[in-house]
PDB file of C-alpha atoms in Angstrom:
ATOM      1  CA  UNK A   1      12.619  12.823   5.264  1.00 78.00           C
ATOM      2  CA  UNK A   2      10.583  11.454   2.042  1.00 87.00           C
ATOM      3  CA  UNK A   3      11.207   7.718   1.354  1.00 91.00           C
ATOM      4  CA  UNK A   4      13.136   7.349  -1.980  1.00 93.00           C
ATOM      5  CA  UNK A   5      12.858   4.427  -4.423  1.00 95.00           C
ATOM      6  CA  UNK A   6      15.739   3.198  -6.686  1.00 96.00           C
ATOM      7  CA  UNK A   7      14.954   2.120 -10.081  1.00 96.00           C
ATOM      8  CA  UNK A   8      16.498  -1.269 -10.319  1.00 97.00           C
ATOM      9  CA  UNK A   9      18.518  -1.758 -13.274  1.00 96.00           C
ATOM     10  CA  UNK A  10      20.290  -5.109 -11.963  1.00 96.00           C
ATOM     11  CA  UNK A  11      18.225  -7.058 -14.342  1.00 96.00           C
ATOM     12  CA  UNK A  12      18.853  -9.725 -16.928  1.00 95.00           C
ATOM     13  CA  UNK A  13      19.561  -8.725 -20.713  1.00 94.00           C
ATOM     14  CA  UNK A  14      16.177 -10.186 -21.651  1.00 94.00           C
ATOM     15  CA  UNK A  15      12.846 -10.636 -19.420  1.00 94.00           C
ATOM     16  CA  UNK A  16      11.179 -14.087 -19.221  1.00 93.00           C
ATOM     17  CA  UNK A  17       9.097 -15.034 -22.365  1.00 93.00           C
ATOM     18  CA  UNK A  18       5.868 -13.349 -22.287  1.00 92.00           C
ATOM     19  CA  UNK A  19       6.841 -10.218 -20.400  1.00 94.00           C
ATOM     20  CA  UNK A  20       6.804  -7.052 -21.785  1.00 96.00           C
ATOM     21  CA  UNK A  21       9.247  -4.523 -20.446  1.00 97.00           C
ATOM     22  CA  UNK A  22       7.436  -1.357 -21.636  1.00 96.00           C
ATOM     23  CA  UNK A  23       4.271  -2.612 -20.052  1.00 96.00           C
ATOM     24  CA  UNK A  24       5.892  -3.430 -16.802  1.00 97.00           C
ATOM     25  CA  UNK A  25       7.535  -0.173 -16.743  1.00 97.00           C
ATOM     26  CA  UNK A  26       4.194   1.644 -17.429  1.00 97.00           C
ATOM     27  CA  UNK A  27       2.442  -0.288 -14.615  1.00 96.00           C
ATOM     28  CA  UNK A  28       5.342   0.684 -12.108  1.00 96.00           C
ATOM     29  CA  UNK A  29       4.697   4.191 -12.908  1.00 96.00           C
ATOM     30  CA  UNK A  30       1.007   3.944 -12.574  1.00 96.00           C
ATOM     31  CA  UNK A  31       1.354   2.086  -9.274  1.00 94.00           C
ATOM     32  CA  UNK A  32       3.997   4.632  -7.933  1.00 95.00           C
ATOM     33  CA  UNK A  33       1.389   7.396  -8.708  1.00 93.00           C
ATOM     34  CA  UNK A  34      -1.190   5.595  -6.637  1.00 90.00           C
ATOM     35  CA  UNK A  35       1.084   5.130  -3.973  1.00 89.00           C
ATOM     36  CA  UNK A  36       1.635   8.976  -4.088  1.00 86.00           C
ATOM     37  CA  UNK A  37      -1.987   9.751  -3.342  1.00 83.00           C
ATOM     38  CA  UNK A  38      -1.852   8.208   0.171  1.00 81.00           C
ATOM     39  CA  UNK A  39      -1.328  11.310   2.327  1.00 76.00           C
ATOM     40  CA  UNK A  40       0.150   8.933   5.136  1.00 77.00           C
ATOM     41  CA  UNK A  41       3.212   8.185   2.966  1.00 86.00           C
ATOM     42  CA  UNK A  42       5.982  10.410   2.500  1.00 89.00           C
ATOM     43  CA  UNK A  43       7.366   9.533  -0.702  1.00 92.00           C
ATOM     44  CA  UNK A  44       9.909  11.447  -2.732  1.00 91.00           C
ATOM     45  CA  UNK A  45       8.868  13.083  -5.930  1.00 90.00           C
ATOM     46  CA  UNK A  46      11.751  11.323  -7.782  1.00 92.00           C
ATOM     47  CA  UNK A  47      13.239   7.897  -8.429  1.00 94.00           C
ATOM     48  CA  UNK A  48      17.008   7.465  -7.732  1.00 93.00           C
ATOM     49  CA  UNK A  49      18.974   6.074 -10.757  1.00 94.00           C
ATOM     50  CA  UNK A  50      22.315   4.787 -11.386  1.00 92.00           C
ATOM     51  CA  UNK A  51      22.813   7.177 -14.299  1.00 91.00           C
ATOM     52  CA  UNK A  52      21.113   9.590 -16.760  1.00 91.00           C
ATOM     53  CA  UNK A  53      17.767   8.235 -18.676  1.00 93.00           C
ATOM     54  CA  UNK A  54      20.015   7.676 -21.903  1.00 93.00           C
ATOM     55  CA  UNK A  55      22.260   5.243 -19.917  1.00 93.00           C
ATOM     56  CA  UNK A  56      19.988   3.293 -17.942  1.00 94.00           C
ATOM     57  CA  UNK A  57      19.039  -0.005 -19.397  1.00 96.00           C
ATOM     58  CA  UNK A  58      16.311  -2.255 -18.291  1.00 96.00           C
ATOM     59  CA  UNK A  59      16.431  -5.519 -19.773  1.00 96.00           C
ATOM     60  CA  UNK A  60      18.400  -3.938 -22.726  1.00 94.00           C
ATOM     61  CA  UNK A  61      16.035  -1.061 -23.265  1.00 96.00           C
ATOM     62  CA  UNK A  62      16.948   2.197 -22.291  1.00 96.00           C
ATOM     63  CA  UNK A  63      15.038   4.524 -19.887  1.00 96.00           C
ATOM     64  CA  UNK A  64      14.807   6.852 -22.387  1.00 95.00           C
ATOM     65  CA  UNK A  65      13.061   4.302 -24.839  1.00 96.00           C
ATOM     66  CA  UNK A  66      10.578   3.323 -22.252  1.00 96.00           C
ATOM     67  CA  UNK A  67       9.721   6.821 -21.251  1.00 96.00           C
ATOM     68  CA  UNK A  68       9.064   7.585 -25.223  1.00 96.00           C
ATOM     69  CA  UNK A  69       6.421   4.846 -25.143  1.00 96.00           C
ATOM     70  CA  UNK A  70       4.211   6.528 -22.618  1.00 96.00           C
ATOM     71  CA  UNK A  71       3.762   9.434 -24.838  1.00 95.00           C
ATOM     72  CA  UNK A  72       0.267   8.127 -26.075  1.00 95.00           C
ATOM     73  CA  UNK A  73      -0.638   9.190 -22.502  1.00 95.00           C
ATOM     74  CA  UNK A  74       0.391  12.675 -21.940  1.00 95.00           C
ATOM     75  CA  UNK A  75      -0.339  12.906 -18.137  1.00 95.00           C
ATOM     76  CA  UNK A  76       1.453   9.815 -17.600  1.00 95.00           C
ATOM     77  CA  UNK A  77       4.483  10.453 -19.571  1.00 95.00           C
ATOM     78  CA  UNK A  78       4.869  13.999 -17.689  1.00 95.00           C
ATOM     79  CA  UNK A  79       4.722  12.311 -14.326  1.00 95.00           C
ATOM     80  CA  UNK A  80       6.998   9.518 -15.365  1.00 94.00           C
ATOM     81  CA  UNK A  81       9.425  12.081 -17.032  1.00 94.00           C
ATOM     82  CA  UNK A  82       9.561  14.128 -13.550  1.00 92.00           C
ATOM     83  CA  UNK A  83      10.172  10.763 -11.585  1.00 92.00           C
ATOM     84  CA  UNK A  84      13.408   9.853 -13.576  1.00 91.00           C
ATOM     85  CA  UNK A  85      14.623  13.021 -15.295  1.00 83.00           C
ATOM     86  CA  UNK A  86      14.584  15.500 -12.582  1.00 70.00           C
ATOM     87  CA  UNK A  87      16.953  13.814 -10.158  1.00 65.00           C
ATOM     88  CA  UNK A  88      20.633  13.475  -9.728  1.00 69.00           C
ATOM     89  CA  UNK A  89      22.161  10.083 -10.609  1.00 80.00           C
ATOM     90  CA  UNK A  90      22.884   7.923  -7.565  1.00 76.00           C
ATOM     91  CA  UNK A  91      26.477   7.334  -8.497  1.00 63.00           C
ATOM     92  CA  UNK A  92      27.311  11.095  -7.603  1.00 54.00           C
ATOM     93  CA  UNK A  93      25.968  10.289  -4.117  1.00 56.00           C
ATOM     94  CA  UNK A  94      28.683   7.948  -3.171  1.00 57.00           C
ATOM     95  CA  UNK A  95      31.457  10.077  -1.814  1.00 63.00           C
ATOM     96  CA  UNK A  96      29.733   9.851   1.606  1.00 66.00           C
ATOM     97  CA  UNK A  97      30.845   6.186   1.578  1.00 71.00           C
ATOM     98  CA  UNK A  98      34.182   6.753   0.470  1.00 68.00           C
ATOM     99  CA  UNK A  99      35.749   4.513   3.398  1.00 72.00           C
ATOM    100  CA  UNK A 100      33.313   1.850   3.108  1.00 79.00           C
ATOM    101  CA  UNK A 101      35.339  -1.143   1.976  1.00 82.00           C
ATOM    102  CA  UNK A 102      32.183  -3.339   1.089  1.00 86.00           C
ATOM    103  CA  UNK A 103      31.870  -0.709  -2.011  1.00 85.00           C
ATOM    104  CA  UNK A 104      35.206  -2.021  -3.215  1.00 85.00           C
ATOM    105  CA  UNK A 105      33.859  -5.484  -3.348  1.00 89.00           C
ATOM    106  CA  UNK A 106      31.926  -7.493  -6.077  1.00 92.00           C
ATOM    107  CA  UNK A 107      28.127  -7.265  -5.339  1.00 93.00           C
ATOM    108  CA  UNK A 108      25.583  -9.367  -7.327  1.00 94.00           C
ATOM    109  CA  UNK A 109      21.820  -9.670  -6.833  1.00 95.00           C
ATOM    110  CA  UNK A 110      20.233 -12.670  -8.697  1.00 95.00           C
ATOM    111  CA  UNK A 111      23.423 -13.331 -10.489  1.00 93.00           C
ATOM    112  CA  UNK A 112      23.356  -9.518 -11.679  1.00 94.00           C
ATOM    113  CA  UNK A 113      25.861  -7.006 -11.167  1.00 94.00           C
ATOM    114  CA  UNK A 114      24.439  -4.940  -8.071  1.00 94.00           C
ATOM    115  CA  UNK A 115      26.876  -2.260  -7.179  1.00 92.00           C
ATOM    116  CA  UNK A 116      24.610   0.715  -7.155  1.00 92.00           C
ATOM    117  CA  UNK A 117      21.991  -1.512  -5.841  1.00 94.00           C
ATOM    118  CA  UNK A 118      24.310  -1.972  -2.622  1.00 93.00           C
ATOM    119  CA  UNK A 119      24.628   1.964  -2.595  1.00 91.00           C
ATOM    120  CA  UNK A 120      20.764   2.325  -2.510  1.00 93.00           C
ATOM    121  CA  UNK A 121      20.584  -0.113   0.615  1.00 93.00           C
ATOM    122  CA  UNK A 122      23.298   1.980   2.348  1.00 91.00           C
ATOM    123  CA  UNK A 123      21.073   4.930   1.728  1.00 90.00           C
ATOM    124  CA  UNK A 124      18.029   3.294   3.052  1.00 92.00           C
ATOM    125  CA  UNK A 125      16.282   3.350  -0.110  1.00 94.00           C
ATOM    126  CA  UNK A 126      13.620   0.862  -1.523  1.00 96.00           C
ATOM    127  CA  UNK A 127      14.469  -1.102  -4.654  1.00 97.00           C
ATOM    128  CA  UNK A 128      11.824  -0.553  -7.374  1.00 97.00           C
ATOM    129  CA  UNK A 129      12.069  -3.435  -9.462  1.00 97.00           C
ATOM    130  CA  UNK A 130      10.470  -4.730 -12.546  1.00 97.00           C
ATOM    131  CA  UNK A 131       8.869  -8.249 -12.224  1.00 97.00           C
ATOM    132  CA  UNK A 132      10.707  -9.488 -15.343  1.00 96.00           C
ATOM    133  CA  UNK A 133      11.296 -12.871 -13.840  1.00 96.00           C
ATOM    134  CA  UNK A 134       9.719 -14.769 -10.509  1.00 96.00           C
ATOM    135  CA  UNK A 135      13.279 -14.289  -8.855  1.00 96.00           C
ATOM    136  CA  UNK A 136      12.873 -10.461  -8.970  1.00 96.00           C
ATOM    137  CA  UNK A 137       9.334 -10.758  -7.276  1.00 96.00           C
ATOM    138  CA  UNK A 138      10.634 -11.263  -3.623  1.00 95.00           C
ATOM    139  CA  UNK A 139       9.619  -8.423  -0.954  1.00 96.00           C
ATOM    140  CA  UNK A 140      13.445  -8.315  -0.185  1.00 96.00           C
ATOM    141  CA  UNK A 141      16.319  -8.903  -2.521  1.00 96.00           C
ATOM    142  CA  UNK A 142      19.598 -10.457  -1.414  1.00 96.00           C
ATOM    143  CA  UNK A 143      22.856  -8.682  -2.152  1.00 95.00           C
ATOM    144  CA  UNK A 144      25.780 -11.058  -2.219  1.00 95.00           C
ATOM    145  CA  UNK A 145      28.888  -9.190  -1.520  1.00 93.00           C
ATOM    146  CA  UNK A 146      31.749 -11.331  -2.419  1.00 90.00           C
ATOM    147  CA  UNK A 147      35.364 -10.640  -0.825  1.00 82.00           C
ATOM    148  CA  UNK A 148      37.413 -12.500  -3.481  1.00 72.00           C
ATOM    149  CA  UNK A 149      40.678 -12.081  -1.518  1.00 77.00           C
ATOM    150  CA  UNK A 150      39.435 -13.720   1.658  1.00 75.00           C
ATOM    151  CA  UNK A 151      36.742 -15.813  -0.239  1.00 78.00           C
ATOM    152  CA  UNK A 152      33.833 -14.778   1.938  1.00 85.00           C
ATOM    153  CA  UNK A 153      30.319 -13.867   1.263  1.00 90.00           C
ATOM    154  CA  UNK A 154      28.285 -11.392   3.125  1.00 92.00           C
ATOM    155  CA  UNK A 155      24.391 -11.239   2.360  1.00 94.00           C
ATOM    156  CA  UNK A 156      22.729  -7.743   2.789  1.00 94.00           C
ATOM    157  CA  UNK A 157      19.059  -7.254   2.007  1.00 96.00           C
ATOM    158  CA  UNK A 158      17.082  -4.243   0.653  1.00 96.00           C
ATOM    159  CA  UNK A 159      13.204  -4.101   0.631  1.00 96.00           C
ATOM    160  CA  UNK A 160      11.894  -4.598  -2.733  1.00 97.00           C
ATOM    161  CA  UNK A 161       8.784  -3.158  -4.407  1.00 97.00           C
ATOM    162  CA  UNK A 162       7.676  -5.487  -7.657  1.00 96.00           C
ATOM    163  CA  UNK A 163       4.441  -3.888  -8.452  1.00 94.00           C
ATOM    164  CA  UNK A 164       2.234  -6.903  -6.758  1.00 94.00           C
ATOM    165  CA  UNK A 165       3.210  -6.038  -3.274  1.00 94.00           C
ATOM    166  CA  UNK A 166       2.255  -2.358  -3.267  1.00 91.00           C
ATOM    167  CA  UNK A 167      -0.007  -3.117  -0.658  1.00 88.00           C
ATOM    168  CA  UNK A 168       2.619  -4.557   1.661  1.00 89.00           C
ATOM    169  CA  UNK A 169       5.141  -1.627   0.684  1.00 90.00           C
ATOM    170  CA  UNK A 170       2.445   0.832   1.887  1.00 88.00           C
ATOM    171  CA  UNK A 171       2.069  -0.867   5.277  1.00 85.00           C
ATOM    172  CA  UNK A 172       5.681  -1.054   5.607  1.00 88.00           C
ATOM    173  CA  UNK A 173       6.030   2.910   5.018  1.00 89.00           C
ATOM    174  CA  UNK A 174       2.775   3.717   6.982  1.00 84.00           C
ATOM    175  CA  UNK A 175       3.629   5.343  10.356  1.00 79.00           C
ATOM    176  CA  UNK A 176       2.720   3.211  13.315  1.00 74.00           C
ATOM    177  CA  UNK A 177      -0.489   4.066  15.231  1.00 65.00           C
ATOM    178  CA  UNK A 178      -0.038   6.035  18.594  1.00 64.00           C
ATOM    179  CA  UNK A 179       0.592   3.027  21.207  1.00 65.00           C
ATOM    180  CA  UNK A 180      -2.058   4.648  23.626  1.00 59.00           C
ATOM    181  CA  UNK A 181      -4.866   6.497  22.551  1.00 72.00           C
ATOM    182  CA  UNK A 182      -8.394   6.816  23.525  1.00 88.00           C
ATOM    183  CA  UNK A 183     -10.578   4.262  21.297  1.00 93.00           C
ATOM    184  CA  UNK A 184     -12.446   6.655  19.000  1.00 94.00           C
ATOM    185  CA  UNK A 185      -9.291   8.710  17.955  1.00 93.00           C
ATOM    186  CA  UNK A 186      -7.505   5.317  17.477  1.00 92.00           C
ATOM    187  CA  UNK A 187     -10.462   4.048  15.134  1.00 95.00           C
ATOM    188  CA  UNK A 188     -10.501   7.307  12.995  1.00 94.00           C
ATOM    189  CA  UNK A 189      -6.783   6.923  12.596  1.00 91.00           C
ATOM    190  CA  UNK A 190      -6.959   3.366  11.505  1.00 92.00           C
ATOM    191  CA  UNK A 191      -9.975   4.251   8.863  1.00 95.00           C
ATOM    192  CA  UNK A 192      -8.452   7.388   7.558  1.00 92.00           C
ATOM    193  CA  UNK A 193      -5.225   5.786   6.437  1.00 90.00           C
ATOM    194  CA  UNK A 194      -7.448   4.037   3.765  1.00 91.00           C
ATOM    195  CA  UNK A 195     -10.190   6.813   3.115  1.00 92.00           C
ATOM    196  CA  UNK A 196     -12.637   9.276   4.136  1.00 94.00           C
ATOM    197  CA  UNK A 197     -14.697   8.490   7.208  1.00 96.00           C
ATOM    198  CA  UNK A 198     -18.177   9.351   7.645  1.00 96.00           C
ATOM    199  CA  UNK A 199     -20.263   8.460  10.750  1.00 95.00           C
ATOM    200  CA  UNK A 200     -23.824   9.018  11.601  1.00 94.00           C
ATOM    201  CA  UNK A 201     -24.803  10.902  14.791  1.00 92.00           C
ATOM    202  CA  UNK A 202     -26.822   7.776  15.883  1.00 92.00           C
ATOM    203  CA  UNK A 203     -23.473   5.660  15.662  1.00 94.00           C
ATOM    204  CA  UNK A 204     -21.439   8.448  17.626  1.00 94.00           C
ATOM    205  CA  UNK A 205     -24.287   8.397  20.383  1.00 91.00           C
ATOM    206  CA  UNK A 206     -24.397   4.674  20.418  1.00 91.00           C
ATOM    207  CA  UNK A 207     -20.714   4.537  20.686  1.00 93.00           C
ATOM    208  CA  UNK A 208     -20.491   6.985  23.613  1.00 91.00           C
ATOM    209  CA  UNK A 209     -22.647   4.584  25.478  1.00 89.00           C
ATOM    210  CA  UNK A 210     -20.642   1.725  24.906  1.00 90.00           C
ATOM    211  CA  UNK A 211     -17.766   0.549  27.393  1.00 87.00           C
ATOM    212  CA  UNK A 212     -14.180   1.192  26.614  1.00 90.00           C
ATOM    213  CA  UNK A 213     -13.565  -2.714  26.389  1.00 88.00           C
ATOM    214  CA  UNK A 214     -16.390  -2.926  23.712  1.00 91.00           C
ATOM    215  CA  UNK A 215     -15.141   0.096  22.084  1.00 93.00           C
ATOM    216  CA  UNK A 216     -11.558  -1.537  21.973  1.00 92.00           C
ATOM    217  CA  UNK A 217     -13.073  -4.586  20.341  1.00 92.00           C
ATOM    218  CA  UNK A 218     -14.795  -2.781  17.577  1.00 94.00           C
ATOM    219  CA  UNK A 219     -11.511  -0.999  16.758  1.00 95.00           C
ATOM    220  CA  UNK A 220      -9.709  -4.322  17.003  1.00 92.00           C
ATOM    221  CA  UNK A 221     -12.381  -5.965  14.534  1.00 94.00           C
ATOM    222  CA  UNK A 222     -11.933  -2.916  12.107  1.00 95.00           C
ATOM    223  CA  UNK A 223      -8.457  -3.696  12.161  1.00 92.00           C
ATOM    224  CA  UNK A 224      -8.916  -7.300  11.501  1.00 91.00           C
ATOM    225  CA  UNK A 225     -11.208  -6.384   8.569  1.00 93.00           C
ATOM    226  CA  UNK A 226      -8.473  -4.040   7.038  1.00 92.00           C
ATOM    227  CA  UNK A 227      -5.685  -6.572   7.692  1.00 88.00           C
ATOM    228  CA  UNK A 228      -7.885  -9.411   5.832  1.00 88.00           C
ATOM    229  CA  UNK A 229      -8.464  -7.270   2.806  1.00 90.00           C
ATOM    230  CA  UNK A 230     -12.050  -6.975   3.626  1.00 94.00           C
ATOM    231  CA  UNK A 231     -12.707  -3.076   3.737  1.00 95.00           C
ATOM    232  CA  UNK A 232     -12.011  -0.195   0.934  1.00 94.00           C
ATOM    233  CA  UNK A 233     -13.947  -1.638  -0.795  1.00 94.00           C
ATOM    234  CA  UNK A 234     -16.154  -3.943   1.340  1.00 94.00           C
ATOM    235  CA  UNK A 235     -16.415  -7.829   0.349  1.00 93.00           C
ATOM    236  CA  UNK A 236     -17.606 -10.873   1.724  1.00 89.00           C
ATOM    237  CA  UNK A 237     -14.262 -12.915   1.491  1.00 90.00           C
ATOM    238  CA  UNK A 238     -14.550 -13.608   5.206  1.00 92.00           C
ATOM    239  CA  UNK A 239     -18.318 -13.350   6.212  1.00 91.00           C
ATOM    240  CA  UNK A 240     -17.027 -14.282  10.000  1.00 91.00           C
ATOM    241  CA  UNK A 241     -15.837 -10.558  10.097  1.00 94.00           C
ATOM    242  CA  UNK A 242     -17.598  -8.759   7.337  1.00 95.00           C
ATOM    243  CA  UNK A 243     -20.917  -9.834   5.749  1.00 93.00           C
ATOM    244  CA  UNK A 244     -23.105  -8.109   3.097  1.00 93.00           C
ATOM    245  CA  UNK A 245     -26.979  -8.062   3.495  1.00 91.00           C
ATOM    246  CA  UNK A 246     -28.172 -11.057   2.717  1.00 87.00           C
ATOM    247  CA  UNK A 247     -31.826 -10.585   2.230  1.00 88.00           C
ATOM    248  CA  UNK A 248     -31.649  -7.437  -0.131  1.00 88.00           C
ATOM    249  CA  UNK A 249     -29.033  -7.957  -2.748  1.00 83.00           C
ATOM    250  CA  UNK A 250     -29.333  -4.380  -4.111  1.00 88.00           C
ATOM    251  CA  UNK A 251     -27.955  -3.275  -0.886  1.00 92.00           C
ATOM    252  CA  UNK A 252     -24.375  -2.147  -0.360  1.00 94.00           C
ATOM    253  CA  UNK A 253     -24.719  -2.342   3.439  1.00 95.00           C
ATOM    254  CA  UNK A 254     -22.276  -4.602   5.156  1.00 96.00           C
ATOM    255  CA  UNK A 255     -22.031  -5.479   8.841  1.00 95.00           C
ATOM    256  CA  UNK A 256     -18.833  -5.847  10.887  1.00 96.00           C
ATOM    257  CA  UNK A 257     -19.348  -8.788  13.147  1.00 92.00           C
ATOM    258  CA  UNK A 258     -17.949 -10.291  16.360  1.00 85.00           C
ATOM    259  CA  UNK A 259     -19.957 -13.475  16.811  1.00 75.00           C
ATOM    260  CA  UNK A 260     -18.883 -14.392  20.205  1.00 71.00           C
ATOM    261  CA  UNK A 261     -19.678 -10.617  21.582  1.00 70.00           C
ATOM    262  CA  UNK A 262     -22.662 -10.457  19.472  1.00 79.00           C
ATOM    263  CA  UNK A 263     -22.019  -6.872  18.316  1.00 90.00           C
ATOM    264  CA  UNK A 264     -22.484  -5.562  14.722  1.00 93.00           C
ATOM    265  CA  UNK A 265     -21.591  -2.317  12.942  1.00 96.00           C
ATOM    266  CA  UNK A 266     -23.564  -1.292   9.968  1.00 96.00           C
ATOM    267  CA  UNK A 267     -21.720   0.503   7.182  1.00 96.00           C
ATOM    268  CA  UNK A 268     -21.010   1.113   3.459  1.00 97.00           C
ATOM    269  CA  UNK A 269     -17.594   1.039   2.233  1.00 96.00           C
ATOM    270  CA  UNK A 270     -16.225   2.250  -1.058  1.00 95.00           C
ATOM    271  CA  UNK A 271     -12.715   2.016  -2.388  1.00 92.00           C
ATOM    272  CA  UNK A 272     -11.956   5.400  -0.743  1.00 93.00           C
ATOM    273  CA  UNK A 273     -14.670   6.062   1.865  1.00 95.00           C
ATOM    274  CA  UNK A 274     -16.656   4.231   4.403  1.00 97.00           C
ATOM    275  CA  UNK A 275     -20.213   5.398   5.849  1.00 97.00           C
ATOM    276  CA  UNK A 276     -20.819   3.876   9.255  1.00 97.00           C
ATOM    277  CA  UNK A 277     -24.466   4.105   9.794  1.00 96.00           C
ATOM    278  CA  UNK A 278     -25.534   1.957  13.020  1.00 94.00           C
ATOM    279  CA  UNK A 279     -24.311  -0.214  15.838  1.00 93.00           C
ATOM    280  CA  UNK A 280     -26.294  -3.331  16.776  1.00 88.00           C
ATOM    281  CA  UNK A 281     -26.029  -6.265  19.156  1.00 80.00           C
ATOM    282  CA  UNK A 282     -28.066  -9.137  20.377  1.00 68.00           C
ATOM    283  CA  UNK A 283     -29.978  -6.902  22.509  1.00 62.00           C
ATOM    284  CA  UNK A 284     -30.060  -3.486  20.730  1.00 63.00           C
ATOM    285  CA  UNK A 285     -31.933  -3.158  17.461  1.00 60.00           C
ATOM    286  CA  UNK A 286     -33.055   0.072  15.653  1.00 61.00           C
ATOM    287  CA  UNK A 287     -35.670  -2.310  14.080  1.00 57.00           C
ATOM    288  CA  UNK A 288     -37.762  -5.220  15.002  1.00 58.00           C
ATOM    289  CA  UNK A 289     -34.989  -7.678  14.014  1.00 66.00           C
ATOM    290  CA  UNK A 290     -31.353  -7.760  12.411  1.00 73.00           C
ATOM    291  CA  UNK A 291     -33.157  -7.656   8.931  1.00 79.00           C
ATOM    292  CA  UNK A 292     -34.801  -4.422   9.775  1.00 86.00           C
ATOM    293  CA  UNK A 293     -31.580  -3.053  11.020  1.00 89.00           C
ATOM    294  CA  UNK A 294     -30.178  -3.666   7.329  1.00 92.00           C
ATOM    295  CA  UNK A 295     -33.053  -1.873   5.898  1.00 92.00           C
ATOM    296  CA  UNK A 296     -32.767   1.037   8.320  1.00 93.00           C
ATOM    297  CA  UNK A 297     -28.881   1.494   7.874  1.00 93.00           C
ATOM    298  CA  UNK A 298     -29.294   1.366   4.049  1.00 94.00           C
ATOM    299  CA  UNK A 299     -31.697   4.500   4.727  1.00 94.00           C
ATOM    300  CA  UNK A 300     -29.379   6.255   6.830  1.00 95.00           C
ATOM    301  CA  UNK A 301     -26.394   5.707   4.615  1.00 95.00           C
ATOM    302  CA  UNK A 302     -28.508   7.192   1.731  1.00 94.00           C
ATOM    303  CA  UNK A 303     -29.146  10.135   3.849  1.00 93.00           C
ATOM    304  CA  UNK A 304     -25.183  10.422   4.777  1.00 93.00           C
ATOM    305  CA  UNK A 305     -24.270  10.646   1.014  1.00 92.00           C
ATOM    306  CA  UNK A 306     -26.720  13.431   0.527  1.00 89.00           C
ATOM    307  CA  UNK A 307     -25.061  15.137   3.466  1.00 84.00           C
ATOM    308  CA  UNK A 308     -28.293  15.268   5.403  1.00 77.00           C
ATOM    309  CA  UNK A 309     -26.897  12.953   8.570  1.00 68.00           C
TER     310      UNK A 309
END
């Protein structure tokens, strides 16, 4: 079943000084559209809301007015309209919780009334929150349920998407890899979660000659690189794991490194694709030395991009 997001309207009347609600809403729509492009995420086509667009307010601005401000971008306006106008407001789904006593209690989130946010939590939704203040920028929101009669409080939590944590939400919603799988399939599954994967015949031949322990180490190193934000696109933020060609500054070739074991995998990585060219080690070179391997890898990737290798 697709994961559904609830557009959180449990917000203060005014945003923090310097925050523009219309800009924040536009960014929220844009980021959701980007998340939707990830084929591994099963996301709903619509956001749940507490009411129809004319009756939902976000920091005193109606959802309708926020949509209208997107009209300068017809494509984005159409997408946003489908997100919030083609759904049934969440309040009409409460009947399934008719015996739930918590829904009869007062519920607050960051000192704002949050009854519908509690309903969303019970329906296993994720809050989509405009980051109007720092207190709304947590990865989870605390829902404080107050039993006034018994003077008791219960805290429940709902996952919270606030734009800046889009990568974390994507990881949360991405199905886990199979626990046991052959290293090559595991590597392909891992990389394809982030973009297209192209491998040269030379790399595949080298891979097939490696022992399974070394193959598993390479898979783990690629996972380290992804978790460290070093791929898609490639960067030098941690050169103990990923390092760019230091001789040819025009080259986009990087190496995946394991210093202790001495293996290297030469590749280029764009925002949405990776081209794996060569395997190397302290004893295996495709040229006279490592610099020559970088040059050779650059030529291999150029041919791969042309569809030759």
